[in-house]
Short mmCIF file of C-alpha atoms and ligand atoms in Angstrom, two decimals:
data_model
loop_
_atom_site.label_atom_id
_atom_site.label_comp_id
_atom_site.label_asym_id
_atom_site.label_seq_id
_atom_site.Cartn_x
_atom_site.Cartn_y
_atom_site.Cartn_z
CA MET A 22 -39.91 26.80 42.60
CA ALA A 23 -37.48 29.56 42.69
CA THR A 24 -39.75 32.47 43.70
CA GLN A 25 -37.48 33.80 46.37
CA GLN A 26 -34.69 36.05 45.20
CA PRO A 27 -31.27 34.29 45.36
CA ALA A 28 -28.90 35.58 47.94
CA THR A 29 -25.79 36.07 45.65
CA ARG A 30 -25.60 38.77 43.03
CA PRO A 31 -23.18 39.05 40.13
CA ALA A 32 -20.33 41.46 40.97
CA ASN A 33 -20.60 42.81 37.39
CA PRO A 34 -24.04 42.62 35.75
CA ARG A 35 -22.63 43.35 32.28
CA PHE A 36 -23.45 40.59 29.77
CA SER A 37 -24.06 42.71 26.64
CA SER A 38 -23.00 41.17 23.25
CA GLY A 39 -21.33 44.41 22.18
CA PRO A 40 -19.83 46.57 23.41
CA CYS A 41 -18.74 43.86 25.83
CA ALA A 42 -17.73 43.99 29.38
CA LYS A 43 -14.23 45.42 29.79
CA PRO A 44 -11.56 43.24 31.27
CA PRO A 45 -11.99 42.60 34.89
CA THR A 46 -8.87 44.60 35.87
CA PHE A 47 -9.96 47.75 33.84
CA GLU A 48 -9.99 51.24 35.32
CA LEU A 49 -10.00 54.51 33.33
CA SER A 50 -6.85 55.43 35.07
CA LYS A 51 -5.03 52.68 33.40
CA LEU A 52 -5.30 54.58 30.08
CA ALA A 53 -3.26 57.54 31.35
CA ASP A 54 -0.43 56.85 28.94
CA ALA A 55 -2.62 57.59 25.88
CA PRO A 56 -0.74 60.25 23.72
CA LEU A 57 -3.93 62.48 23.76
CA GLY A 58 -3.68 65.75 21.87
CA ARG A 59 -0.78 64.30 19.72
CA SER A 60 -0.65 63.45 16.21
CA HIS A 61 -1.15 59.75 15.52
CA ARG A 62 1.60 60.13 12.83
CA ALA A 63 3.99 61.30 15.54
CA ALA A 64 6.58 58.70 16.63
CA VAL A 65 4.70 58.02 19.86
CA GLY A 66 1.29 57.49 18.06
CA LYS A 67 2.77 55.30 15.35
CA ALA A 68 4.65 53.20 17.93
CA LYS A 69 1.34 52.56 19.82
CA LEU A 70 -0.42 51.66 16.64
CA LYS A 71 2.33 49.35 15.64
CA ASP A 72 2.23 47.73 19.15
CA ALA A 73 -1.55 47.17 18.69
CA ILE A 74 -0.90 45.43 15.37
CA GLU A 75 2.02 43.35 16.61
CA GLY A 76 0.05 42.41 19.95
CA THR A 77 -2.83 41.26 17.75
CA ARG A 78 -0.64 39.05 15.85
CA GLU A 79 1.03 37.66 19.03
CA ILE A 80 -2.26 36.90 20.88
CA LEU A 81 -4.11 35.48 17.92
CA GLY A 82 -1.13 33.61 16.30
CA ILE A 83 -1.38 35.24 13.10
CA PRO A 84 1.35 34.17 10.66
CA ALA A 85 4.21 36.64 10.08
CA ASP A 86 3.40 36.95 6.29
CA TYR A 87 -0.28 38.11 6.96
CA ARG A 88 -0.94 41.80 7.02
CA ILE A 89 -2.98 43.35 9.94
CA GLY A 90 -4.61 46.76 9.44
CA ILE A 91 -6.38 49.02 11.89
CA VAL A 92 -9.23 50.44 9.93
CA PRO A 93 -12.19 52.82 10.28
CA ALA A 94 -15.74 52.08 11.14
CA SER A 95 -15.37 48.94 13.40
CA ASP A 96 -15.96 45.45 12.23
CA THR A 97 -18.47 46.92 9.63
CA GLY A 98 -15.95 49.07 8.08
CA ALA A 99 -13.39 46.21 7.84
CA VAL A 100 -15.90 43.72 6.26
CA GLU A 101 -17.20 46.40 3.75
CA MET A 102 -13.61 47.36 2.64
CA ALA A 103 -13.02 43.79 1.91
CA LEU A 104 -16.23 43.16 0.05
CA TRP A 105 -15.86 46.36 -2.06
CA SER A 106 -12.10 45.88 -2.70
CA LEU A 107 -11.91 42.19 -3.54
CA LEU A 108 -15.19 40.89 -4.93
CA GLY A 109 -16.23 40.74 -8.69
CA GLN A 110 -13.33 38.96 -10.01
CA ARG A 111 -14.94 35.51 -9.71
CA LYS A 112 -18.12 33.81 -8.58
CA VAL A 113 -19.38 34.57 -5.05
CA GLU A 114 -20.91 32.44 -2.44
CA MET A 115 -22.59 34.21 0.53
CA LEU A 116 -23.42 32.24 3.68
CA ALA A 117 -25.75 33.56 6.21
CA TRP A 118 -27.63 32.27 9.19
CA GLU A 119 -28.45 35.37 11.16
CA SER A 120 -28.79 39.17 10.76
CA PHE A 121 -25.24 40.27 10.36
CA GLY A 122 -24.52 37.60 7.61
CA ALA A 123 -27.72 38.61 6.03
CA GLY A 124 -26.50 42.21 6.02
CA TRP A 125 -23.31 41.23 4.06
CA VAL A 126 -25.68 39.37 1.60
CA THR A 127 -27.73 42.58 1.04
CA ASP A 128 -24.55 44.57 0.41
CA VAL A 129 -23.14 42.22 -2.07
CA VAL A 130 -26.32 41.53 -3.94
CA LYS A 131 -28.25 44.87 -3.72
CA GLN A 132 -25.33 47.42 -3.50
CA LEU A 133 -22.43 45.72 -5.56
CA LYS A 134 -25.13 43.99 -7.75
CA ILE A 135 -23.09 40.77 -7.82
CA ASP A 136 -25.08 37.72 -8.89
CA ALA A 137 -23.85 35.72 -5.94
CA GLU A 138 -25.02 32.23 -4.97
CA VAL A 139 -26.76 32.87 -1.60
CA LYS A 140 -27.14 30.11 1.05
CA THR A 141 -29.01 30.88 4.23
CA ALA A 142 -30.26 29.02 7.12
CA ASP A 143 -32.82 30.11 9.74
CA TYR A 144 -31.86 31.18 13.26
CA GLY A 145 -30.47 28.22 15.28
CA GLN A 146 -29.37 26.27 12.16
CA ILE A 147 -26.44 26.68 9.87
CA VAL A 148 -26.04 26.31 6.07
CA ASP A 149 -24.71 23.09 4.56
CA LEU A 150 -20.94 23.91 4.56
CA VAL A 151 -19.99 20.71 2.75
CA SER A 152 -21.87 22.18 -0.25
CA VAL A 153 -19.62 25.32 -0.42
CA ASP A 154 -17.24 25.45 -3.36
CA CYS A 155 -14.08 27.35 -2.18
CA ASN A 156 -13.07 27.93 -5.84
CA ASN A 157 -15.53 30.71 -5.53
CA ASP A 158 -15.05 33.60 -3.15
CA VAL A 159 -16.83 32.81 0.00
CA VAL A 160 -18.26 35.23 2.59
CA PHE A 161 -19.30 33.98 5.95
CA THR A 162 -19.52 35.01 9.59
CA TRP A 163 -17.46 32.63 11.94
CA ASN A 164 -19.97 33.21 14.83
CA GLY A 165 -23.30 34.41 14.11
CA THR A 166 -23.64 36.92 17.09
CA THR A 167 -27.41 37.15 16.82
CA ALA A 168 -28.18 33.44 16.53
CA GLY A 169 -25.48 32.08 18.82
CA VAL A 170 -24.55 29.60 15.99
CA ARG A 171 -20.88 29.25 14.92
CA VAL A 172 -19.14 27.27 12.32
CA PRO A 173 -17.90 24.01 13.97
CA ASN A 174 -14.60 23.87 12.18
CA ALA A 175 -12.91 24.88 8.93
CA ASP A 176 -12.57 21.41 7.44
CA TRP A 177 -15.08 22.58 4.61
CA ILE A 178 -12.42 25.06 3.42
CA ALA A 179 -10.18 23.55 0.93
CA ASP A 180 -6.40 24.18 1.30
CA ASP A 181 -5.90 24.33 -2.46
CA ARG A 182 -8.88 26.66 -3.00
CA ASP A 183 -8.74 29.31 -5.86
CA GLY A 184 -11.25 31.53 -4.25
CA LEU A 185 -10.85 33.76 -1.15
CA THR A 186 -12.55 33.08 2.10
CA ILE A 187 -13.73 36.38 3.65
CA CYS A 188 -14.71 35.85 7.34
CA ASP A 189 -16.44 38.15 9.67
CA ALA A 190 -14.98 36.94 13.02
CA THR A 191 -15.87 39.83 15.08
CA SER A 192 -17.59 37.71 17.96
CA ALA A 193 -15.02 34.83 17.43
CA ALA A 194 -11.63 36.32 17.41
CA PHE A 195 -9.98 35.90 20.95
CA ALA A 196 -12.52 33.30 21.99
CA MET A 197 -12.25 30.59 19.26
CA ASP A 198 -9.31 29.14 17.52
CA LEU A 199 -9.23 30.67 14.01
CA PRO A 200 -7.28 28.56 11.53
CA TRP A 201 -5.41 31.27 9.59
CA ASP A 202 -4.35 29.07 6.75
CA LYS A 203 -7.95 28.60 5.85
CA LEU A 204 -8.87 32.35 6.10
CA ASP A 205 -7.87 34.86 3.45
CA VAL A 206 -9.55 37.95 4.97
CA THR A 207 -10.63 38.04 8.63
CA THR A 208 -12.20 40.94 10.42
CA PHE A 209 -13.14 42.09 13.87
CA SER A 210 -13.58 44.91 16.12
CA TRP A 211 -12.21 45.86 19.59
CA GLN A 212 -15.56 46.21 21.23
CA LYS A 213 -16.32 42.49 21.29
CA VAL A 214 -14.29 39.71 22.94
CA LEU A 215 -11.64 41.82 24.47
CA GLY A 216 -14.10 44.44 25.74
CA GLY A 217 -12.38 47.19 23.95
CA GLU A 218 -13.90 50.48 22.54
CA ALA A 219 -15.90 50.76 19.39
CA ALA A 220 -14.85 52.85 16.39
CA HIS A 221 -11.88 50.81 14.92
CA GLY A 222 -11.98 47.66 13.00
CA VAL A 223 -9.18 45.21 12.28
CA ILE A 224 -8.59 43.52 8.93
CA VAL A 225 -6.26 40.55 8.50
CA LEU A 226 -5.13 39.66 4.88
CA SER A 227 -3.51 36.54 3.79
CA PRO A 228 -0.80 36.73 1.07
CA ARG A 229 -3.42 35.50 -1.61
CA ALA A 230 -5.76 38.41 -0.43
CA VAL A 231 -2.89 40.78 -0.95
CA GLU A 232 -2.28 39.19 -4.42
CA ARG A 233 -5.78 39.74 -5.35
CA LEU A 234 -5.76 43.39 -4.23
CA GLU A 235 -2.75 44.11 -6.25
CA SER A 236 -3.99 42.28 -9.44
CA TYR A 237 -7.59 43.13 -9.53
CA THR A 238 -9.40 46.44 -9.72
CA PRO A 239 -13.23 46.55 -9.09
CA ALA A 240 -15.52 48.04 -11.77
CA TRP A 241 -16.95 50.39 -9.18
CA PRO A 242 -15.43 53.39 -7.37
CA LEU A 243 -13.80 52.92 -4.00
CA PRO A 244 -14.08 55.67 -1.35
CA LYS A 245 -10.73 56.65 0.34
CA ILE A 246 -11.52 54.79 3.57
CA PHE A 247 -11.77 51.49 1.65
CA ARG A 248 -8.64 51.85 -0.50
CA MET A 249 -5.83 49.48 0.46
CA THR A 250 -3.82 49.98 -2.78
CA LYS A 251 -2.22 52.76 -4.64
CA GLY A 252 -1.08 52.37 -8.31
CA GLY A 253 -1.65 48.51 -8.09
CA LYS A 254 0.39 48.17 -4.92
CA LEU A 255 -0.57 47.52 -1.34
CA ILE A 256 -0.37 50.64 0.80
CA GLU A 257 2.03 48.87 3.30
CA GLY A 258 1.86 51.81 5.69
CA ILE A 259 -1.66 50.88 6.68
CA PHE A 260 -0.46 47.55 7.92
CA THR A 261 2.42 49.09 10.13
CA GLY A 262 0.34 51.68 11.82
CA ALA A 263 0.01 54.51 9.28
CA THR A 264 -3.86 54.43 9.36
CA ILE A 265 -5.90 55.60 6.55
CA ASN A 266 -7.44 58.37 8.63
CA THR A 267 -7.26 59.55 12.24
CA PRO A 268 -7.84 56.92 14.87
CA SER A 269 -8.69 57.43 18.43
CA MET A 270 -5.54 57.14 20.42
CA LEU A 271 -7.69 56.59 23.58
CA ALA A 272 -9.38 53.53 21.91
CA VAL A 273 -5.78 52.43 20.88
CA GLU A 274 -4.56 52.71 24.49
CA ASP A 275 -7.61 50.80 25.64
CA TYR A 276 -6.96 48.05 23.24
CA LEU A 277 -3.32 47.80 24.37
CA PHE A 278 -4.57 47.59 27.89
CA ALA A 279 -6.90 44.67 26.76
CA LEU A 280 -4.13 42.96 25.00
CA ASP A 281 -1.95 43.17 28.06
CA TRP A 282 -4.73 41.72 30.24
CA ALA A 283 -5.19 38.86 27.69
CA ARG A 284 -1.34 38.04 28.06
CA SER A 285 -1.78 38.03 31.86
CA ILE A 286 -4.35 35.27 31.72
CA GLY A 287 -2.55 33.13 29.30
CA GLY A 288 -3.19 34.62 26.04
CA LEU A 289 -5.46 33.02 23.42
CA GLU A 290 -5.58 29.72 25.35
CA GLY A 291 -6.69 31.50 28.54
CA LEU A 292 -9.19 33.47 26.75
CA ILE A 293 -10.76 30.41 25.06
CA ALA A 294 -10.91 28.53 28.41
CA ARG A 295 -12.65 31.47 30.16
CA ALA A 296 -15.24 31.72 27.25
CA ASP A 297 -15.71 27.82 27.40
CA ALA A 298 -16.33 27.79 31.10
CA ASN A 299 -18.74 30.71 30.84
CA ALA A 300 -20.66 29.07 28.08
CA LYS A 301 -20.60 25.65 29.76
CA ALA A 302 -22.22 27.14 32.78
CA VAL A 303 -25.12 28.44 30.72
CA PHE A 304 -25.36 25.09 28.74
CA ASP A 305 -25.47 23.22 32.00
CA PHE A 306 -28.21 25.54 33.16
CA CYS A 307 -30.28 24.81 30.11
CA ASP A 308 -29.72 21.03 30.63
CA ALA A 309 -31.11 21.39 34.16
CA ASN A 310 -34.08 23.48 33.37
CA PRO A 311 -36.70 22.17 30.83
CA TRP A 312 -38.21 25.67 30.23
CA ILE A 313 -35.07 27.09 28.49
CA ALA A 314 -32.92 25.92 25.55
CA ASN A 315 -30.13 26.94 23.46
CA LEU A 316 -31.13 28.54 20.13
CA ALA A 317 -28.40 26.63 18.34
CA GLU A 318 -29.85 23.27 17.41
CA ASP A 319 -26.70 21.28 16.87
CA ASP A 320 -24.36 21.21 19.87
CA ALA A 321 -21.35 21.35 17.69
CA THR A 322 -22.38 24.78 16.55
CA ARG A 323 -23.15 26.39 19.87
CA SER A 324 -21.39 29.65 20.35
CA ASN A 325 -19.09 30.06 23.39
CA THR A 326 -19.46 33.94 23.17
CA SER A 327 -23.10 34.94 22.16
CA VAL A 328 -25.04 32.28 23.89
CA CYS A 329 -28.66 32.63 22.62
CA LEU A 330 -31.43 31.18 24.46
CA LYS A 331 -35.23 30.47 23.91
CA PHE A 332 -37.89 29.87 26.31
CA THR A 333 -39.63 26.70 25.70
CA ASP A 334 -42.47 26.43 28.45
CA ASP A 335 -45.92 25.95 26.73
CA ARG A 336 -47.49 28.11 29.46
CA ILE A 337 -45.94 31.16 27.83
CA GLN A 338 -48.57 33.14 26.06
CA ASP A 339 -46.71 35.93 24.35
CA GLY A 340 -43.12 34.74 23.52
CA ALA A 341 -41.67 38.19 22.58
CA GLY A 342 -43.35 39.93 25.51
CA PHE A 343 -42.41 37.31 27.96
CA ALA A 344 -38.59 37.36 27.04
CA LYS A 345 -38.61 41.12 27.12
CA ALA A 346 -40.28 41.10 30.61
CA VAL A 347 -37.71 38.60 31.96
CA ALA A 348 -34.84 40.68 30.65
CA LYS A 349 -36.36 43.80 32.22
CA ARG A 350 -36.75 42.29 35.57
CA LEU A 351 -33.10 41.20 35.50
CA GLU A 352 -32.08 44.72 34.40
CA THR A 353 -34.16 46.40 37.01
CA GLU A 354 -32.54 44.32 39.75
CA ASN A 355 -29.18 45.11 38.23
CA ILE A 356 -28.35 41.38 37.78
CA ALA A 357 -28.08 41.29 34.04
CA LEU A 358 -27.88 44.24 31.61
CA ASP A 359 -28.63 44.09 27.81
CA ILE A 360 -29.49 40.43 27.53
CA GLY A 361 -32.58 40.68 25.37
CA ALA A 362 -32.31 38.88 21.98
CA TYR A 363 -31.10 41.00 19.05
CA ARG A 364 -34.08 42.93 17.39
CA ASP A 365 -34.10 40.73 14.35
CA ALA A 366 -33.64 37.36 16.08
CA PRO A 367 -36.26 35.03 17.63
CA ALA A 368 -37.63 36.05 21.06
CA GLY A 369 -35.33 34.99 23.72
CA LEU A 370 -32.18 36.08 25.64
CA ARG A 371 -28.65 36.38 24.62
CA ILE A 372 -25.82 36.10 27.34
CA TRP A 373 -22.34 37.16 26.50
CA CYS A 374 -19.83 34.59 27.62
CA GLY A 375 -16.50 36.00 26.23
CA GLY A 376 -13.47 35.99 28.22
CA THR A 377 -13.89 39.32 29.99
CA VAL A 378 -16.93 38.04 31.74
CA GLU A 379 -16.20 36.21 34.95
CA THR A 380 -17.62 32.64 35.40
CA ALA A 381 -18.62 33.51 38.91
CA ASP A 382 -20.88 36.38 37.54
CA ILE A 383 -22.52 33.90 35.05
CA GLN A 384 -23.09 31.44 37.82
CA ALA A 385 -24.51 34.06 40.23
CA MET A 386 -26.77 35.36 37.49
CA LEU A 387 -28.34 32.09 36.41
CA PRO A 388 -30.42 31.40 39.60
CA TRP A 389 -31.72 34.92 39.11
CA LEU A 390 -32.82 33.95 35.69
CA ALA A 391 -34.73 31.13 37.10
CA TRP A 392 -36.29 33.46 39.57
CA ALA A 393 -37.25 36.02 36.94
CA PHE A 394 -38.84 33.24 34.81
CA GLU A 395 -40.98 31.94 37.72
CA ALA A 396 -41.91 35.45 38.54
CA GLU A 397 -42.97 36.28 35.07
CA ILE A 398 -44.87 33.00 34.76
CA ALA A 399 -46.78 33.91 37.94
CA ALA A 400 -47.39 37.66 36.70
CA GLN A 401 -48.72 36.34 33.39
CA ALA A 402 -51.20 34.09 35.08
C1 PLP B 27 -21.13 39.20 13.33
C2 PLP B 27 -21.20 40.70 13.31
N1 PLP B 27 -20.81 41.40 12.35
C3 PLP B 27 -20.68 42.86 12.36
C4 PLP B 27 -21.00 43.51 13.51
C5 PLP B 27 -21.09 44.99 13.51
O1 PLP B 27 -20.06 45.30 14.32
P1 PLP B 27 -19.46 46.72 14.54
O2 PLP B 27 -20.69 47.44 15.13
O3 PLP B 27 -18.30 46.65 15.29
O4 PLP B 27 -19.33 47.44 13.18
C6 PLP B 27 -21.55 42.70 14.69
C7 PLP B 27 -21.97 43.51 15.87
O5 PLP B 27 -22.65 42.95 16.77
C8 PLP B 27 -21.60 41.38 14.60
O6 PLP B 27 -21.89 40.69 15.58
#
């Protein structure tokens, strides 16, 4: 078996699921146009923020009547501001099949104290989407980053729903086709699929979400960084670049660079094709090797970004220790960095396949994974 080290190494060993690899053409010098030391409310700063919003709309194909805001605290900030601002008007269904979805359940049930209907599935599985009633407000994660399980489609979201769909799409946006007509609130952060910097989140609001914001006031107080309305009207400035508080103009410049790179590879279609090719290389590897398998049980729910893997060889004695040791070997060899499964997920590996990762690097890394597996089986014996 593959006990000898493979000859080829990935040019870039970064397969972390967040922050993710920067676009292949990235260099720090490309951020030289950032208006550092200037006010983000000066014309130059506002123009950059507006470009970031409109570039997001262009690449993701977001309808002209949807609002896009750059908000504090990354994807978490964007999700929290949606939950705290919108929920409480009608019944809520919370869907979760991994750790981040479970976190949103905790917030809604324990912090907001909403008597929500909670539907959960184990890692590797997904909840019964057909049972979801979209006349309720529904909170879900498009791609469960820590389970590698995504929703297969949005057929289960009724067009004539009365409720709002609130979708954490942080590891899906820029890698999967998001059906905007089915999504009332969508959130993501820059540090994921485009390999941007952390810190800022993006919130996308449908006209129906805006209508809710303008017609409903939650019973609980809202901190300033969650507030999207004033006197019952949407604060439109937030959605044209007048951010709630001070953003990092370096992070904004970096995001603008990533959007430019996305354009250069064919926009959303190019990004999806790259993620699909990367994920397929890993899926094929699993098909060819009986000792490793996708954590996602149903092929239709397999993620093309955060591909989660489990070891299935019955010679393995301590599953968690084994997976950690394999990841450590690959890190020590500088072949694959940060590919251990998420801390709350089942033991295994997680290989980021988003579009900033080169397929050639995935292909070069996989034989090393076989090598590390064999080496660890031998070491265990
Ligand atoms: C599905 C999901 N939601 C939320 C988060 C938190 O994102 P952030 O750290 O950008 O707030 C992550 C991070 O990995 C995630 O994968």
